[in-house]
PDB file of C-alpha atoms and ligand atoms in Angstrom:
ATOM      1  CA  MET A   1     -10.292  28.776   7.912  1.00 96.00           C
ATOM      2  CA  ASN A   2     -10.148  27.645   4.412  1.00 98.00           C
ATOM      3  CA  ILE A   3     -10.391  23.896   4.308  1.00 98.00           C
ATOM      4  CA  VAL A   4     -10.615  21.117   1.698  1.00 99.00           C
ATOM      5  CA  ILE A   5     -12.248  17.869   2.439  1.00 99.00           C
ATOM      6  CA  GLY A   6     -12.583  14.603   0.597  1.00 99.00           C
ATOM      7  CA  SER A   7     -13.342  10.964   1.044  1.00 98.00           C
ATOM      8  CA  ASP A   8     -14.019   7.670  -0.628  1.00 98.00           C
ATOM      9  CA  HIS A   9     -17.224   5.654   0.055  1.00 98.00           C
ATOM     10  CA  GLY A  10     -15.691   4.257   3.373  1.00 98.00           C
ATOM     11  CA  GLY A  11     -15.359   7.793   4.736  1.00 98.00           C
ATOM     12  CA  PHE A  12     -18.360   9.439   2.991  1.00 98.00           C
ATOM     13  CA  ALA A  13     -20.625   9.588   6.084  1.00 98.00           C
ATOM     14  CA  LEU A  14     -17.839  10.947   8.292  1.00 98.00           C
ATOM     15  CA  LYS A  15     -16.844  13.561   5.619  1.00 98.00           C
ATOM     16  CA  GLU A  16     -20.407  14.773   5.327  1.00 98.00           C
ATOM     17  CA  GLU A  17     -20.786  15.234   9.102  1.00 98.00           C
ATOM     18  CA  LEU A  18     -17.364  17.028   9.523  1.00 99.00           C
ATOM     19  CA  LYS A  19     -18.200  19.265   6.536  1.00 98.00           C
ATOM     20  CA  LYS A  20     -21.498  20.249   8.058  1.00 98.00           C
ATOM     21  CA  ARG A  21     -20.048  20.979  11.449  1.00 98.00           C
ATOM     22  CA  LEU A  22     -17.137  22.947  10.028  1.00 98.00           C
ATOM     23  CA  THR A  23     -19.464  25.003   7.897  1.00 98.00           C
ATOM     24  CA  GLU A  24     -21.679  25.745  10.859  1.00 98.00           C
ATOM     25  CA  GLN A  25     -18.566  26.943  12.683  1.00 97.00           C
ATOM     26  CA  GLY A  26     -17.956  29.493   9.844  1.00 98.00           C
ATOM     27  CA  CYS A  27     -15.250  27.659   7.990  1.00 98.00           C
ATOM     28  CA  GLN A  28     -15.033  27.722   4.099  1.00 98.00           C
ATOM     29  CA  VAL A  29     -15.120  24.078   3.151  1.00 98.00           C
ATOM     30  CA  LYS A  30     -14.458  22.852  -0.311  1.00 98.00           C
ATOM     31  CA  ASP A  31     -15.584  19.313  -0.997  1.00 98.00           C
ATOM     32  CA  VAL A  32     -13.702  17.368  -3.640  1.00 98.00           C
ATOM     33  CA  GLY A  33     -15.864  14.268  -3.364  1.00 95.00           C
ATOM     34  CA  CYS A  34     -17.019  11.576  -3.274  1.00 98.00           C
ATOM     35  CA  SER A  35     -20.710  12.461  -3.474  1.00 97.00           C
ATOM     36  CA  GLY A  36     -22.333   9.340  -2.237  1.00 95.00           C
ATOM     37  CA  ASN A  37     -21.970   5.770  -1.022  1.00 93.00           C
ATOM     38  CA  GLU A  38     -21.017   4.434  -4.494  1.00 96.00           C
ATOM     39  CA  THR A  39     -17.533   2.832  -4.641  1.00 97.00           C
ATOM     40  CA  ALA A  40     -14.820   5.455  -5.187  1.00 98.00           C
ATOM     41  CA  ASP A  41     -11.096   4.994  -5.652  1.00 98.00           C
ATOM     42  CA  TYR A  42      -9.312   6.709  -2.659  1.00 98.00           C
ATOM     43  CA  PRO A  43      -6.080   7.347  -4.469  1.00 98.00           C
ATOM     44  CA  GLU A  44      -7.833   9.572  -6.948  1.00 98.00           C
ATOM     45  CA  ILE A  45      -9.648  11.479  -4.233  1.00 98.00           C
ATOM     46  CA  ALA A  46      -6.415  11.883  -2.258  1.00 98.00           C
ATOM     47  CA  GLU A  47      -4.601  13.375  -5.221  1.00 98.00           C
ATOM     48  CA  LYS A  48      -7.463  15.644  -6.060  1.00 98.00           C
ATOM     49  CA  LEU A  49      -7.610  16.924  -2.445  1.00 98.00           C
ATOM     50  CA  CYS A  50      -3.783  17.411  -2.346  1.00 98.00           C
ATOM     51  CA  ARG A  51      -3.735  19.311  -5.656  1.00 98.00           C
ATOM     52  CA  THR A  52      -6.539  21.574  -4.556  1.00 98.00           C
ATOM     53  CA  LEU A  53      -4.822  22.177  -1.260  1.00 98.00           C
ATOM     54  CA  LEU A  54      -1.497  23.266  -2.779  1.00 98.00           C
ATOM     55  CA  ASP A  55      -2.937  25.016  -5.932  1.00 98.00           C
ATOM     56  CA  GLU A  56      -5.647  26.964  -3.982  1.00 98.00           C
ATOM     57  CA  LYS A  57      -3.463  27.542  -0.898  1.00 98.00           C
ATOM     58  CA  LYS A  58      -6.024  26.084   1.522  1.00 98.00           C
ATOM     59  CA  ASP A  59      -5.179  26.164   5.170  1.00 98.00           C
ATOM     60  CA  PHE A  60      -5.365  22.355   5.534  1.00 98.00           C
ATOM     61  CA  GLY A  61      -7.102  19.236   4.218  1.00 99.00           C
ATOM     62  CA  ILE A  62      -9.205  16.399   5.685  1.00 99.00           C
ATOM     63  CA  LEU A  63      -9.227  13.050   4.047  1.00 99.00           C
ATOM     64  CA  CYS A  64     -11.500  10.239   5.027  1.00 99.00           C
ATOM     65  CA  CYS A  65     -11.523   6.633   3.861  1.00 98.00           C
ATOM     66  CA  GLY A  66     -12.476   3.372   5.753  1.00 98.00           C
ATOM     67  CA  THR A  67      -9.385   3.330   7.867  1.00 98.00           C
ATOM     68  CA  GLY A  68      -7.656   6.612   6.908  1.00 98.00           C
ATOM     69  CA  ILE A  69      -4.712   4.507   5.837  1.00 98.00           C
ATOM     70  CA  GLY A  70      -5.120   4.398   2.077  1.00 98.00           C
ATOM     71  CA  VAL A  71      -5.671   8.130   1.728  1.00 98.00           C
ATOM     72  CA  SER A  72      -2.644   8.872   3.962  1.00 98.00           C
ATOM     73  CA  ILE A  73      -0.296   6.663   1.960  1.00 98.00           C
ATOM     74  CA  ALA A  74      -1.599   8.214  -1.350  1.00 98.00           C
ATOM     75  CA  ALA A  75      -1.382  11.762  -0.062  1.00 98.00           C
ATOM     76  CA  ASN A  76       2.151  11.370   1.301  1.00 98.00           C
ATOM     77  CA  LYS A  77       3.403  10.608  -2.200  1.00 98.00           C
ATOM     78  CA  ILE A  78       2.759  14.147  -3.313  1.00 97.00           C
ATOM     79  CA  LYS A  79       5.536  16.671  -2.659  1.00 96.00           C
ATOM     80  CA  GLY A  80       4.491  19.342  -0.171  1.00 96.00           C
ATOM     81  CA  ILE A  81       1.982  17.162   1.584  1.00 98.00           C
ATOM     82  CA  ARG A  82       2.462  15.948   5.128  1.00 98.00           C
ATOM     83  CA  ALA A  83      -0.579  13.862   5.859  1.00 98.00           C
ATOM     84  CA  ALA A  84      -1.138  12.428   9.412  1.00 99.00           C
ATOM     85  CA  LEU A  85      -3.357   9.563  10.135  1.00 98.00           C
ATOM     86  CA  CYS A  86      -4.999  10.352  13.481  1.00 98.00           C
ATOM     87  CA  SER A  87      -6.976   8.116  15.841  1.00 98.00           C
ATOM     88  CA  ASP A  88      -6.552   9.993  19.090  1.00 98.00           C
ATOM     89  CA  CYS A  89      -6.541  13.617  20.262  1.00 98.00           C
ATOM     90  CA  TYR A  90      -2.936  13.725  21.308  1.00 98.00           C
ATOM     91  CA  SER A  91      -1.794  12.553  17.932  1.00 98.00           C
ATOM     92  CA  ALA A  92      -4.044  15.074  16.158  1.00 98.00           C
ATOM     93  CA  ARG A  93      -2.464  17.949  18.248  1.00 98.00           C
ATOM     94  CA  MET A  94       1.112  16.731  17.668  1.00 98.00           C
ATOM     95  CA  ALA A  95       0.458  16.287  13.983  1.00 98.00           C
ATOM     96  CA  LYS A  96       0.256  20.062  13.858  1.00 98.00           C
ATOM     97  CA  ALA A  97       2.678  21.073  16.721  1.00 98.00           C
ATOM     98  CA  HIS A  98       5.465  18.805  15.757  1.00 98.00           C
ATOM     99  CA  ASN A  99       4.874  17.608  12.200  1.00 98.00           C
ATOM    100  CA  ASN A 100       3.210  20.633  10.706  1.00 98.00           C
ATOM    101  CA  ALA A 101       0.824  18.235   8.909  1.00 98.00           C
ATOM    102  CA  ASN A 102      -1.196  19.927   6.314  1.00 98.00           C
ATOM    103  CA  VAL A 103      -3.645  17.011   5.835  1.00 99.00           C
ATOM    104  CA  ILE A 104      -5.193  14.930   8.571  1.00 98.00           C
ATOM    105  CA  THR A 105      -6.687  11.538   7.601  1.00 99.00           C
ATOM    106  CA  LEU A 106      -9.452   9.759   9.526  1.00 99.00           C
ATOM    107  CA  GLY A 107     -11.137   6.427   9.318  1.00 98.00           C
ATOM    108  CA  GLY A 108     -14.847   6.455   8.795  1.00 98.00           C
ATOM    109  CA  ARG A 109     -15.059   2.815   9.911  1.00 98.00           C
ATOM    110  CA  THR A 110     -12.598   3.033  12.742  1.00 98.00           C
ATOM    111  CA  VAL A 111     -13.355   6.137  14.760  1.00 98.00           C
ATOM    112  CA  GLY A 112     -16.718   7.492  15.848  1.00 98.00           C
ATOM    113  CA  THR A 113     -17.992  10.885  14.643  1.00 98.00           C
ATOM    114  CA  GLU A 114     -17.555  12.577  17.980  1.00 98.00           C
ATOM    115  CA  LEU A 115     -13.890  11.507  18.309  1.00 98.00           C
ATOM    116  CA  ALA A 116     -13.230  12.546  14.813  1.00 99.00           C
ATOM    117  CA  TRP A 117     -14.724  15.932  15.433  1.00 98.00           C
ATOM    118  CA  MET A 118     -12.664  16.388  18.630  1.00 98.00           C
ATOM    119  CA  MET A 119      -9.554  15.408  16.730  1.00 99.00           C
ATOM    120  CA  VAL A 120     -10.230  17.992  13.983  1.00 99.00           C
ATOM    121  CA  GLN A 121     -10.769  20.678  16.676  1.00 98.00           C
ATOM    122  CA  GLU A 122      -7.685  19.803  18.521  1.00 98.00           C
ATOM    123  CA  TYR A 123      -5.656  19.923  15.318  1.00 98.00           C
ATOM    124  CA  MET A 124      -7.128  23.321  14.422  1.00 98.00           C
ATOM    125  CA  LYS A 125      -6.394  24.835  17.817  1.00 98.00           C
ATOM    126  CA  GLU A 126      -2.721  23.873  17.612  1.00 98.00           C
ATOM    127  CA  THR A 127       0.182  25.819  16.087  1.00 98.00           C
ATOM    128  CA  PHE A 128       3.320  24.536  14.652  1.00 98.00           C
ATOM    129  CA  LEU A 129       6.161  24.869  17.244  1.00 98.00           C
ATOM    130  CA  GLY A 130       8.992  25.428  14.752  1.00 98.00           C
ATOM    131  CA  GLY A 131      12.582  25.185  16.039  1.00 98.00           C
ATOM    132  CA  ILE A 132      13.941  21.725  16.165  1.00 98.00           C
ATOM    133  CA  HIS A 133      10.603  20.486  14.678  1.00 98.00           C
ATOM    134  CA  GLU A 134      11.034  22.727  11.615  1.00 98.00           C
ATOM    135  CA  THR A 135      14.612  21.267  11.184  1.00 98.00           C
ATOM    136  CA  ARG A 136      13.082  17.801  11.242  1.00 98.00           C
ATOM    137  CA  VAL A 137      10.238  18.605   8.897  1.00 98.00           C
ATOM    138  CA  ASN A 138      12.840  20.060   6.550  1.00 97.00           C
ATOM    139  CA  MET A 139      14.724  16.753   6.810  1.00 96.00           C
ATOM    140  CA  ILE A 140      11.569  15.042   5.712  1.00 94.00           C
ATOM    141  CA  ASN A 141      11.185  17.432   2.858  1.00 92.00           C
ATOM    142  CA  ASN A 142      14.712  16.588   1.698  1.00 93.00           C
ATOM    143  CA  LEU A 143      14.315  12.853   1.766  1.00 92.00           C
TER     144      LEU A 143
HETATM  145  C1  RB5 B   1     -12.566   0.804   0.787  1.00 79.78           C
HETATM  146  O1  RB5 B   1     -13.275  -0.466   0.916  1.00 79.78           O
HETATM  147  C2  RB5 B   1     -11.326   0.793   1.736  1.00 79.78           C
HETATM  148  O2  RB5 B   1     -10.375  -0.041   1.301  1.00 79.78           O
HETATM  149  C3  RB5 B   1     -10.837   2.148   1.852  1.00 79.78           C
HETATM  150  O3  RB5 B   1     -11.869   3.029   2.302  1.00 79.78           O
HETATM  151  C4  RB5 B   1      -9.681   2.428   2.852  1.00 79.78           C
HETATM  152  O4  RB5 B   1     -10.026   1.861   4.059  1.00 79.78           O
HETATM  153  C5  RB5 B   1      -8.337   2.042   2.367  1.00 79.78           C
HETATM  154  O5  RB5 B   1      -7.343   2.294   3.059  1.00 79.78           O
END
């Protein structure tokens, strides 16, 4: 899997841990920042990640900030991006199966590392179901 990952300072520690685990699992992970605990502006990171995902045709993206909210709002402004804020495993699975999300967003200050890791794994195991869900995703694309 070819993944792009990014965070602001609020999601930095979580991003680092997820990057480490994904790399250990054999995934190619491109990190678009930030690179430390210094204050970073999440809209900039979200845009950088989304452009990278689309331009380099990555399989999916992971964005982390304090809550996961700011990066999801920012990412969803970019055409072609379907970013899903996840805080439980069922939502992480449905983000893929029903919404065909190409970015998942997570809160470094709101979910623990193990739950975040489980959510990433659940999302990665799922496949988009298509059919009526594809019709609805197309309706989103046409909004
Ligand atoms: C940064 O303090 C915080 O606002 C940011 O990480 C995020 O939670 C925004 O949604």
